[in-house]
Coordinates of C-alpha atoms in Angstrom, one line a residue:
X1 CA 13.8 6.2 -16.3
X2 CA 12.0 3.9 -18.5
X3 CA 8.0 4.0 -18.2
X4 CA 5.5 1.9 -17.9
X5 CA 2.6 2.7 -20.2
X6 CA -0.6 3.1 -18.1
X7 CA -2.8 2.4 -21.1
X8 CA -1.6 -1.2 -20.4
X9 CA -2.0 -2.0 -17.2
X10 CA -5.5 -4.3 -15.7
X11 CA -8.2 -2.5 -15.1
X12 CA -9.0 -2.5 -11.5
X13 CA -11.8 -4.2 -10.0
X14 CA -14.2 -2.6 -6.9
X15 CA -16.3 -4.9 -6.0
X16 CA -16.0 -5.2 -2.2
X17 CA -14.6 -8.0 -0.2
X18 CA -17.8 -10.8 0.8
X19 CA -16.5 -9.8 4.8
X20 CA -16.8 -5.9 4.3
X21 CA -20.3 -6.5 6.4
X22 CA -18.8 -7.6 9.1
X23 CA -16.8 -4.4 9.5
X24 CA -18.1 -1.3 11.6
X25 CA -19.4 1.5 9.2
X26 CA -16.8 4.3 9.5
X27 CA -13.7 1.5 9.2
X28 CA -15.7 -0.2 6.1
X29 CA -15.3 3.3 4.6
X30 CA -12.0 4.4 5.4
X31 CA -10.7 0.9 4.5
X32 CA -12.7 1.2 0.8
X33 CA -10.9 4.4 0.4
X34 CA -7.7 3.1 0.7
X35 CA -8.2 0.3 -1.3
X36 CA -9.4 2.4 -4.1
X37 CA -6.1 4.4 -3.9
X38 CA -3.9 1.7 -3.5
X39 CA -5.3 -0.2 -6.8
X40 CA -5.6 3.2 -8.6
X41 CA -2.2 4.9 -7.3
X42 CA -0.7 1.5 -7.1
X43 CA 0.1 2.2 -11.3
X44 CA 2.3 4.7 -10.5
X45 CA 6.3 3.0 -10.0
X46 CA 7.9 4.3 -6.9
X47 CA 11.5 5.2 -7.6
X48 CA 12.0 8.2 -5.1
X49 CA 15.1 9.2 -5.2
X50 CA 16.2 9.6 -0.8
X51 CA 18.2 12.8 -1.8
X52 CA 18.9 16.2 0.7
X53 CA 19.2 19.2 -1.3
X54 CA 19.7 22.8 -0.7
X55 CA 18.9 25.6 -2.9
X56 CA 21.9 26.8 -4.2
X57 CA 23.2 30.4 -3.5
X58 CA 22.9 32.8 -6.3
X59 CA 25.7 34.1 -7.9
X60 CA 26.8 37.3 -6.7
X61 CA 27.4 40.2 -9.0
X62 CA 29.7 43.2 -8.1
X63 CA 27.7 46.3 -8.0
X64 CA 28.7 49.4 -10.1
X65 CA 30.4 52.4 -8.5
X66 CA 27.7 54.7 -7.6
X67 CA 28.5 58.6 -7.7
X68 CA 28.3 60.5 -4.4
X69 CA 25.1 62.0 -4.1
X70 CA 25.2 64.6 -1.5
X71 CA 21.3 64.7 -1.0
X72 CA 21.2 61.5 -0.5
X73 CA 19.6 60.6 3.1
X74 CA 21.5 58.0 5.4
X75 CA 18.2 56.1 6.0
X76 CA 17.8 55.2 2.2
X77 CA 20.7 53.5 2.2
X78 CA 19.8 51.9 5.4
X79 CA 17.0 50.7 3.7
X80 CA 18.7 49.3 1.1
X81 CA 20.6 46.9 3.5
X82 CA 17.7 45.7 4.9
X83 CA 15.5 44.5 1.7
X84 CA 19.4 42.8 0.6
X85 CA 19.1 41.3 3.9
X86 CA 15.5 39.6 3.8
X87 CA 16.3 38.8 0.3
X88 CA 19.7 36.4 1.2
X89 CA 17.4 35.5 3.8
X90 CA 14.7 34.3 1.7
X91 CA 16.9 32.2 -0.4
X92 CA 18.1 30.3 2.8
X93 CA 16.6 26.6 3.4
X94 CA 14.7 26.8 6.1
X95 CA 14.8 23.1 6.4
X96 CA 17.2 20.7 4.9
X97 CA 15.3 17.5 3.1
X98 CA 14.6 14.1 5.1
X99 CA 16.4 11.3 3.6
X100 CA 12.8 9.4 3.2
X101 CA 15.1 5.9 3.1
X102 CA 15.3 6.5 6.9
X103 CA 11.8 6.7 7.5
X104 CA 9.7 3.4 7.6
X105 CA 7.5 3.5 6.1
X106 CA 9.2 6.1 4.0
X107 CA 6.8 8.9 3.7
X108 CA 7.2 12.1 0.9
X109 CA 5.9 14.9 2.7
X110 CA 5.5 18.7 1.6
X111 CA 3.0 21.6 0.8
X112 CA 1.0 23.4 -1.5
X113 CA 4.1 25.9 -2.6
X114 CA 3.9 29.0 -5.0
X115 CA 4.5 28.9 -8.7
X116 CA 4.1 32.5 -8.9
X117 CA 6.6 33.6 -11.6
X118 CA 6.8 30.2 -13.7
X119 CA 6.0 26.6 -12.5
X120 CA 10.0 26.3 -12.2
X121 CA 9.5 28.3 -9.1
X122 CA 7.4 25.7 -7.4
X123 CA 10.9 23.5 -6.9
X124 CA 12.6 26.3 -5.6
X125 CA 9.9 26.9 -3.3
X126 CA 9.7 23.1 -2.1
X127 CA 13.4 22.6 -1.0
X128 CA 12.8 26.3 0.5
X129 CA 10.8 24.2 2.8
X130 CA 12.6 21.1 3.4
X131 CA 9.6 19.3 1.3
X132 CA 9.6 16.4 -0.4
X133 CA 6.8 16.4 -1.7
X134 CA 4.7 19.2 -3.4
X135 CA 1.8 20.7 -4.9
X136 CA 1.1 23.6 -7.3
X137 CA -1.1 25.7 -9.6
X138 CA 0.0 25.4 -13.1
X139 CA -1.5 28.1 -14.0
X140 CA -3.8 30.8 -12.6
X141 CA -6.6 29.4 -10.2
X142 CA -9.2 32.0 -11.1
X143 CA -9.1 33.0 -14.4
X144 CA -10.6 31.2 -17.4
X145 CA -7.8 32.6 -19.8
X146 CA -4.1 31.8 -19.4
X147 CA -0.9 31.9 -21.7
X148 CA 0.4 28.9 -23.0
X149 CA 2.8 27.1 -21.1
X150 CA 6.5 28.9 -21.7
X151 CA 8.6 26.9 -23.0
X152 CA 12.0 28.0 -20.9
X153 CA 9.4 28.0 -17.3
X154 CA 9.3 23.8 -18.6
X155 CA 12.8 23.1 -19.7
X156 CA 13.7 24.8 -16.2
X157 CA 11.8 22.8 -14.1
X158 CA 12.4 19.9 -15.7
X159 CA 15.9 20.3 -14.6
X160 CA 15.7 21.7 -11.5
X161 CA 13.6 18.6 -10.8
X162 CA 17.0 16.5 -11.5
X163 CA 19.0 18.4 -9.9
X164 CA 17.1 18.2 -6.4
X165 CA 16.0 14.3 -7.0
X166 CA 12.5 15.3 -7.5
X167 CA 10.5 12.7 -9.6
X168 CA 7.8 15.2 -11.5
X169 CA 5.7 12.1 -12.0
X170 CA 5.9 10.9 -7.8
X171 CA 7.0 14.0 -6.1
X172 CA 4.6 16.5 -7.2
X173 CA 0.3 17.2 -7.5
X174 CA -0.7 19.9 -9.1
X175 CA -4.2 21.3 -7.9
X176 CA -7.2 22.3 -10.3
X177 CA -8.6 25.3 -10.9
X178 CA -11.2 26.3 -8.5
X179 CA -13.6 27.7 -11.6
X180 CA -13.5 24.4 -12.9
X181 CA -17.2 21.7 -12.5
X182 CA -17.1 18.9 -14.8
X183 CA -20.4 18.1 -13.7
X184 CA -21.5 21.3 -15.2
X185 CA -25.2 20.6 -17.1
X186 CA -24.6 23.8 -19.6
X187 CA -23.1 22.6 -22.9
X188 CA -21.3 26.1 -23.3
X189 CA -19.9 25.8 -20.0
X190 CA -19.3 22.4 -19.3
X191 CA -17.1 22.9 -23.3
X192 CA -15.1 25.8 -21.0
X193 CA -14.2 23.8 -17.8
X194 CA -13.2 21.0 -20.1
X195 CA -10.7 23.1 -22.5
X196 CA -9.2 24.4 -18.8
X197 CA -9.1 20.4 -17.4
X198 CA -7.4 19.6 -20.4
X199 CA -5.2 22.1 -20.6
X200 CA -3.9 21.4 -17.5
X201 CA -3.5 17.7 -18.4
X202 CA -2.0 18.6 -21.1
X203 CA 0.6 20.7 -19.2
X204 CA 1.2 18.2 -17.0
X205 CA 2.4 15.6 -19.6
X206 CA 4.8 18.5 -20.8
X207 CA 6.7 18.9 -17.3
X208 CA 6.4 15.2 -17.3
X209 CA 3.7 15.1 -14.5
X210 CA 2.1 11.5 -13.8
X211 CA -0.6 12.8 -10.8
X212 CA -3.5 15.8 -11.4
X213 CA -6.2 16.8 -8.3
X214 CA -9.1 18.5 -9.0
X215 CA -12.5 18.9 -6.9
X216 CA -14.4 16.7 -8.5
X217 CA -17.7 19.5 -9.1
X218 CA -21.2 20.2 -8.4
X219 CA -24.6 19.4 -9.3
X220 CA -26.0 22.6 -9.7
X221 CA -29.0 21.1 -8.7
X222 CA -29.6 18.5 -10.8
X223 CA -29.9 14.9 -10.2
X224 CA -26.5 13.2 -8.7
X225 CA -26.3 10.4 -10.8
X226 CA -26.4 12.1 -13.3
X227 CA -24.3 14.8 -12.5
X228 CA -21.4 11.8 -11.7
X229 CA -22.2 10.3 -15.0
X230 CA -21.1 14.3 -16.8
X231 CA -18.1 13.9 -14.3
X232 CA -17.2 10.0 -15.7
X233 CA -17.4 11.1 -19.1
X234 CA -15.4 14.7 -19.3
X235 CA -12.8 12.4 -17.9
X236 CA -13.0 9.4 -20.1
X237 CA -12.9 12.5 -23.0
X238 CA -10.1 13.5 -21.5
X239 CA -7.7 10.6 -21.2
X240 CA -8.7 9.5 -24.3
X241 CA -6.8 13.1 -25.1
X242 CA -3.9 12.2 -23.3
X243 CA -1.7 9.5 -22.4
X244 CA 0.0 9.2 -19.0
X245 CA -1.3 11.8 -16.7
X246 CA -3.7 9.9 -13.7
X247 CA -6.7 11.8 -12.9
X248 CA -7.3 12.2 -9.0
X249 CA -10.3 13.2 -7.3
X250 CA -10.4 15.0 -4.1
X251 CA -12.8 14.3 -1.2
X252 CA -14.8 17.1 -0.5
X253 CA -16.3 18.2 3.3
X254 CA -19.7 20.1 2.1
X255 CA -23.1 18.5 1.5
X256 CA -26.1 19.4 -0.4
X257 CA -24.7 20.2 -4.2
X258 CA -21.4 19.1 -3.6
X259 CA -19.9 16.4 -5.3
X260 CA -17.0 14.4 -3.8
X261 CA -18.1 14.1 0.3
X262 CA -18.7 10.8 0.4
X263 CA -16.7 7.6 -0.6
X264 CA -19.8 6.5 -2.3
X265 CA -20.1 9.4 -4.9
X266 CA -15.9 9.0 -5.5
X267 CA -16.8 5.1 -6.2
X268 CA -19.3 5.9 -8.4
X269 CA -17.2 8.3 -10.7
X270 CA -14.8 5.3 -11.0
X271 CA -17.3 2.8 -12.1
X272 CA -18.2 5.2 -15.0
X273 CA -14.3 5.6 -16.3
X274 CA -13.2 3.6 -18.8
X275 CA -9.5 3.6 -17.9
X276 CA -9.5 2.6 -14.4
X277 CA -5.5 2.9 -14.6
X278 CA -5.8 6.7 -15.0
X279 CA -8.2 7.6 -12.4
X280 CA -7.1 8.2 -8.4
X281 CA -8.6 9.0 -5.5
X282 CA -7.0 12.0 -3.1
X283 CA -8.0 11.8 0.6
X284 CA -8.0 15.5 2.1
X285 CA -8.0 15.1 6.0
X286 CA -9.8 17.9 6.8
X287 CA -12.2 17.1 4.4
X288 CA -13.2 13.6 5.2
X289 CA -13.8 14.4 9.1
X290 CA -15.7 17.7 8.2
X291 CA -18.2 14.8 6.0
X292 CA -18.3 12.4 8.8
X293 CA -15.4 10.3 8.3
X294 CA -13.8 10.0 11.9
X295 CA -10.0 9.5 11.2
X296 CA -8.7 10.1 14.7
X297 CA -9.3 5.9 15.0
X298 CA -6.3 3.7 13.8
X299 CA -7.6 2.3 10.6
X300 CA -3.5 12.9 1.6
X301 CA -4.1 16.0 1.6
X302 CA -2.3 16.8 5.1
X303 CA -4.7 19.3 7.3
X304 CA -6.2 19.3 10.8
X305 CA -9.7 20.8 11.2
X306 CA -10.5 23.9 13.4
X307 CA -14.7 22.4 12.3
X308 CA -15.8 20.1 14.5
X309 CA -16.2 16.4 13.4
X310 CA -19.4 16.0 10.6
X311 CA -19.8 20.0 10.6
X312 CA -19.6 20.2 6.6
X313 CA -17.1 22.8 7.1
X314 CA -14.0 22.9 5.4
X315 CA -11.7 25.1 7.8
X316 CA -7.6 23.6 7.5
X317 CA -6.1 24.2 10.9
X318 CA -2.7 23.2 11.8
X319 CA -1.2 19.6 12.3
X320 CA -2.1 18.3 15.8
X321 CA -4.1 22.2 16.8
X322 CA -7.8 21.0 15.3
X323 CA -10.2 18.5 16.1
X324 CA -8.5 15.9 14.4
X325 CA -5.9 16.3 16.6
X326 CA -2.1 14.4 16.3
X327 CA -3.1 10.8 17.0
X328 CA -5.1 10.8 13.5
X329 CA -1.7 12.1 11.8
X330 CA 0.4 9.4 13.9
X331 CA -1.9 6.6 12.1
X332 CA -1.3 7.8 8.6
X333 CA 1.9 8.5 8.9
X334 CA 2.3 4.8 10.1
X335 CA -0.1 3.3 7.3
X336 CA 2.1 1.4 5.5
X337 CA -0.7 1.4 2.1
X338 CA 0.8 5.4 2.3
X339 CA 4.1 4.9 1.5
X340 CA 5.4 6.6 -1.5
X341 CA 2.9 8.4 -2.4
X342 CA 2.9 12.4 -2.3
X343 CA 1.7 14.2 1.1
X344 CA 0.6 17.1 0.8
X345 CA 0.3 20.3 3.6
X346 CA -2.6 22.9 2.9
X347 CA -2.3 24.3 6.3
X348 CA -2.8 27.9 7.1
X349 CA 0.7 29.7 7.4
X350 CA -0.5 33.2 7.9
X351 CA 0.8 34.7 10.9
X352 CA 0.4 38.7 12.1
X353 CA 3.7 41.1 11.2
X354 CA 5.6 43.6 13.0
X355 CA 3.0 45.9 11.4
X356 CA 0.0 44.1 12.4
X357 CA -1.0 42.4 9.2
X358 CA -1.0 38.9 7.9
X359 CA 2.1 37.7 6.7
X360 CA 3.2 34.2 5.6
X361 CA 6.1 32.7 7.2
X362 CA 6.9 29.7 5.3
X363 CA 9.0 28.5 8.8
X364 CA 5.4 27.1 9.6
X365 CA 5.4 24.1 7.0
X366 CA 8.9 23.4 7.8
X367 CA 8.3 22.5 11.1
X368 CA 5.4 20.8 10.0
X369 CA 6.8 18.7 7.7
X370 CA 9.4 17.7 10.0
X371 CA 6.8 16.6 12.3
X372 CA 5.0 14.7 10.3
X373 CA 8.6 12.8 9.5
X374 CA 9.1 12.7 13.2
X375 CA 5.7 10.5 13.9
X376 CA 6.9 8.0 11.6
X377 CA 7.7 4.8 13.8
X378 CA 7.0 6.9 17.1
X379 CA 5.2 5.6 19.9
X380 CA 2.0 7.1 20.6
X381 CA 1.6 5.8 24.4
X382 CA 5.2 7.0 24.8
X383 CA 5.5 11.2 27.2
X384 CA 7.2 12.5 24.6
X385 CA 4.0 11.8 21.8
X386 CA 1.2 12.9 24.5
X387 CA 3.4 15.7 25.8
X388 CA 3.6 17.0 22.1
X389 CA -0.1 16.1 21.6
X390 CA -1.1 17.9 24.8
X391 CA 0.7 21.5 23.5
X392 CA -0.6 21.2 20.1
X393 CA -4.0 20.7 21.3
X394 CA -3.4 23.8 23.7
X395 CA -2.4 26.2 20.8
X396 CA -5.5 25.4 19.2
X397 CA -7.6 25.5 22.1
X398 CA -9.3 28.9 21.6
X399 CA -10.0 28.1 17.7
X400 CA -11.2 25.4 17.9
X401 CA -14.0 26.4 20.6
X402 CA -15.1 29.6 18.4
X403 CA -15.8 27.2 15.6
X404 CA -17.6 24.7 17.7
X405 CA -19.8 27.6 18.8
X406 CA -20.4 28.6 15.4
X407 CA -21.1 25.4 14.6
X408 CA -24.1 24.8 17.7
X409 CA -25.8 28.3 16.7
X410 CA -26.4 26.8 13.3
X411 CA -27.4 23.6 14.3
X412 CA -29.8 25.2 16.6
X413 CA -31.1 27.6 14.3
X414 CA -31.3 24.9 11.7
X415 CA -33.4 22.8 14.2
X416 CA -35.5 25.6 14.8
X417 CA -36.2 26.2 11.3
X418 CA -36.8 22.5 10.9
X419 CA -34.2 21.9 8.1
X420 CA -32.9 18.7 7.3
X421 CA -29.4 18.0 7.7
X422 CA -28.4 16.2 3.9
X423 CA -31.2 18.6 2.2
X424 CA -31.2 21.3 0.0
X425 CA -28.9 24.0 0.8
X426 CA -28.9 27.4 0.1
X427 CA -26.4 28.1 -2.6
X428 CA -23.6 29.7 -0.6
X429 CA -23.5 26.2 1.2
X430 CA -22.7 24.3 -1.7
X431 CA -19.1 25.7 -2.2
X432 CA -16.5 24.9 1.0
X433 CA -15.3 27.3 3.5
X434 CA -11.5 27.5 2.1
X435 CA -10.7 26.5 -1.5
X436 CA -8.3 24.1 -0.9

């Protein structure tokens, strides 16, 4: 597929429209969000290919003879069977893909999948799941130092990406590392979090990657503007280092040193960059209601909140169980601004074993998915939406009301103490609840 240099394209304009005053507050904000998205995003050429795929069964290899070992307990080979079992069982779609040409508006939908093993993996792992859509860690999350890129991990998911009709550039998002604050104030460190950004940049061009998220940062305490303006120009460094990859910033739900919770510190980031073609904006649900952005009215990363709505609390709950709640997901899945671009789950999928302890069951962002698909073009004053809205809201029921009491003890021991919400925080406040 030919491409379109981005380097070439009209830098985008933000001013806002003369009516925008006439528009209640939290519409005026969502709406400013999307347009920023839809100029920024609006770069990226949609040629998704509406292809089901199935992972295809390994080859089978004939096992040795064994010789007869007469100690040998009946229950080890038992044993054996079993993990074979799981294993087949493992390598079994657990969803086949949506043809996204029968969805209007067609809507690529997946999940945060591993790459554990090689970022080839991470395709493996997405038709696992029925997705069509998906993000990834090209690297490890946590650590400063990583191995180069191996060159057989690339040349493999480049063509496992053909051969499941995933566009690298549309289909997937890789997510930053977590260590990573552009807006760091420390020469030595801010020269370390940008040799990780770019690295990952950098990897991204080689897998052919068109799309990069990262949490924007924090101030550390120092003045926002000028934190913003460190932000604006690790990024202008950084496309001026590469060539196609589109930076996008995440919305973030905490306050005090947090960068990224409002639309107004995202807009600001953008005025600084040079290259308005290879900046974006990524709108994380969960995040934007946790900062006071109320999207459960009809005006992304895909996540229901078990926080209450402006708690600063970044707690992912499952779609339709949180206070969002399904009607929020029903309006975005029915924005027609959406279409095309990558949707992303980063809901919890940890579920208790036979044994007691958390295990993930990957079954979870199936169905999800396929939800999500299923609310495209629905009704949502038809019994079968509000019947489905009604369960949902009743498996979360008990979550969502230990939160909320969380949430009042702090408010009233804050008001006790006299603190100011939008004030200085204490430190442990200024990173988010989940790292998503």
């Amino acid at each position: 597929m030919a491409r379109t240099s981005l380097r070439k394209k009209q830098a985008v304009s933000y001013n806002e429209d003369p009516d925008d005053d006439e528009m209640p507050q939290v519409t005026k904000a969502v709406a400013a969000a999307t347009k920023v998205i839809q100029k920024t995003m609006g770069t990226v050429t949609k040629t998704v290919t509406a292809k089901s795929a199935s992972v295809k069964p390994a080859t089978k290899r004939k096992a040795s003879p064994e010789p007869e070992i007469a100690s040998r307990a009946p229950t080890a080979k038992t044993t054996k069977k079993r993990k074979t079992k799981a294993k087949d069982d493992d390598a079994k779609p657990l969803a086949d893909r949506t043809d996204v040409s029968s969805l209007k508006p067609t809507m690529n939908i997946g999940a945060h999948v591993s790459a554990a093993g090689g970022v080839q993996n991470s395709v493996t792992n997405a038709v696992h799941i029925g997705a069509n859509a998906f993000a990834l860690f090209l690297k490890s999350q946590r650590k400063w130092t990583n191995p180069p890129l191996d060159h057989e991990a690339k040349n493999q998911f480049i063509s496992m990406c053909k051969e499941h009709s995933y566009s690298a550039g549309e289909h997937a998002l890789p997510h930053g590392s977590y260590l990573v604050n552009l807006a760091q104030a420390d020469e030595e460190k801010a020269d370390q979090a940008y040799k990780s950004f770019l690295d990952d940049l950098e990897r991204c061009e080689q897998l052919g990657i068109r799309l990069y998220n990262f949490h924007p940062g924090s101030t550390g305490g120092d003045a926002r503007p000028a934190a913003i303006a460190r932000i604006a120009a690790q990024l202008n460094k950084s496309h001026r280092a590469t060539k196609t990859v589109i930076t996008v910033l995440e919305n973030m739900a905490g306050s005090g040193n947090v960068i990224g919770s409002t639309w107004e510190d995202l807009r600001d980031i953008i005025a600084l960059v040079e290259d308005k073609s290879r900046v974006g904006v990524c709108i994380d649900t969960c995040h934007a209601f946790a900062a006071g952005y109320d999207l459960r009215t009809p005006e992304a990363f895909m996540n229901d909140s078990k926080a209450p709505f402006n708690s600063n609390r970044d707690l992912h709950a499952n779609i339709g169980t949180g206070f969002l709640g399904l009607r929020a997901f029903h309006s975005i899945m029915n924005h027609a601004p959406f279409a095309g671009m990558p949707m992303v789950l980063e809901t919890p999928i940890d579920r208790p074993g036979a044994d007691g302890k958390s295990v993930e069951d990957k079954k979870v962002w199936a169905n999800e998915i396929k939800l999500l698909e299923r609310l495209v073009g629905m009704d949502a004053e038809t019994k079968e939406f509000k019947d489905l809205e009604i369960e949902l809201q009743a498996q979360g029921e008990s979550e969502r009301n230990k939160i909320q009491d969380q949430v009042d003890r702090k408010m009233a021991k804050d008001a006790k103490k006299g603190t100011k919400k939008g004030g200085r925080r204490k430190k442990k406040d200024d990173s988010d609840d989940e790292s998503e």
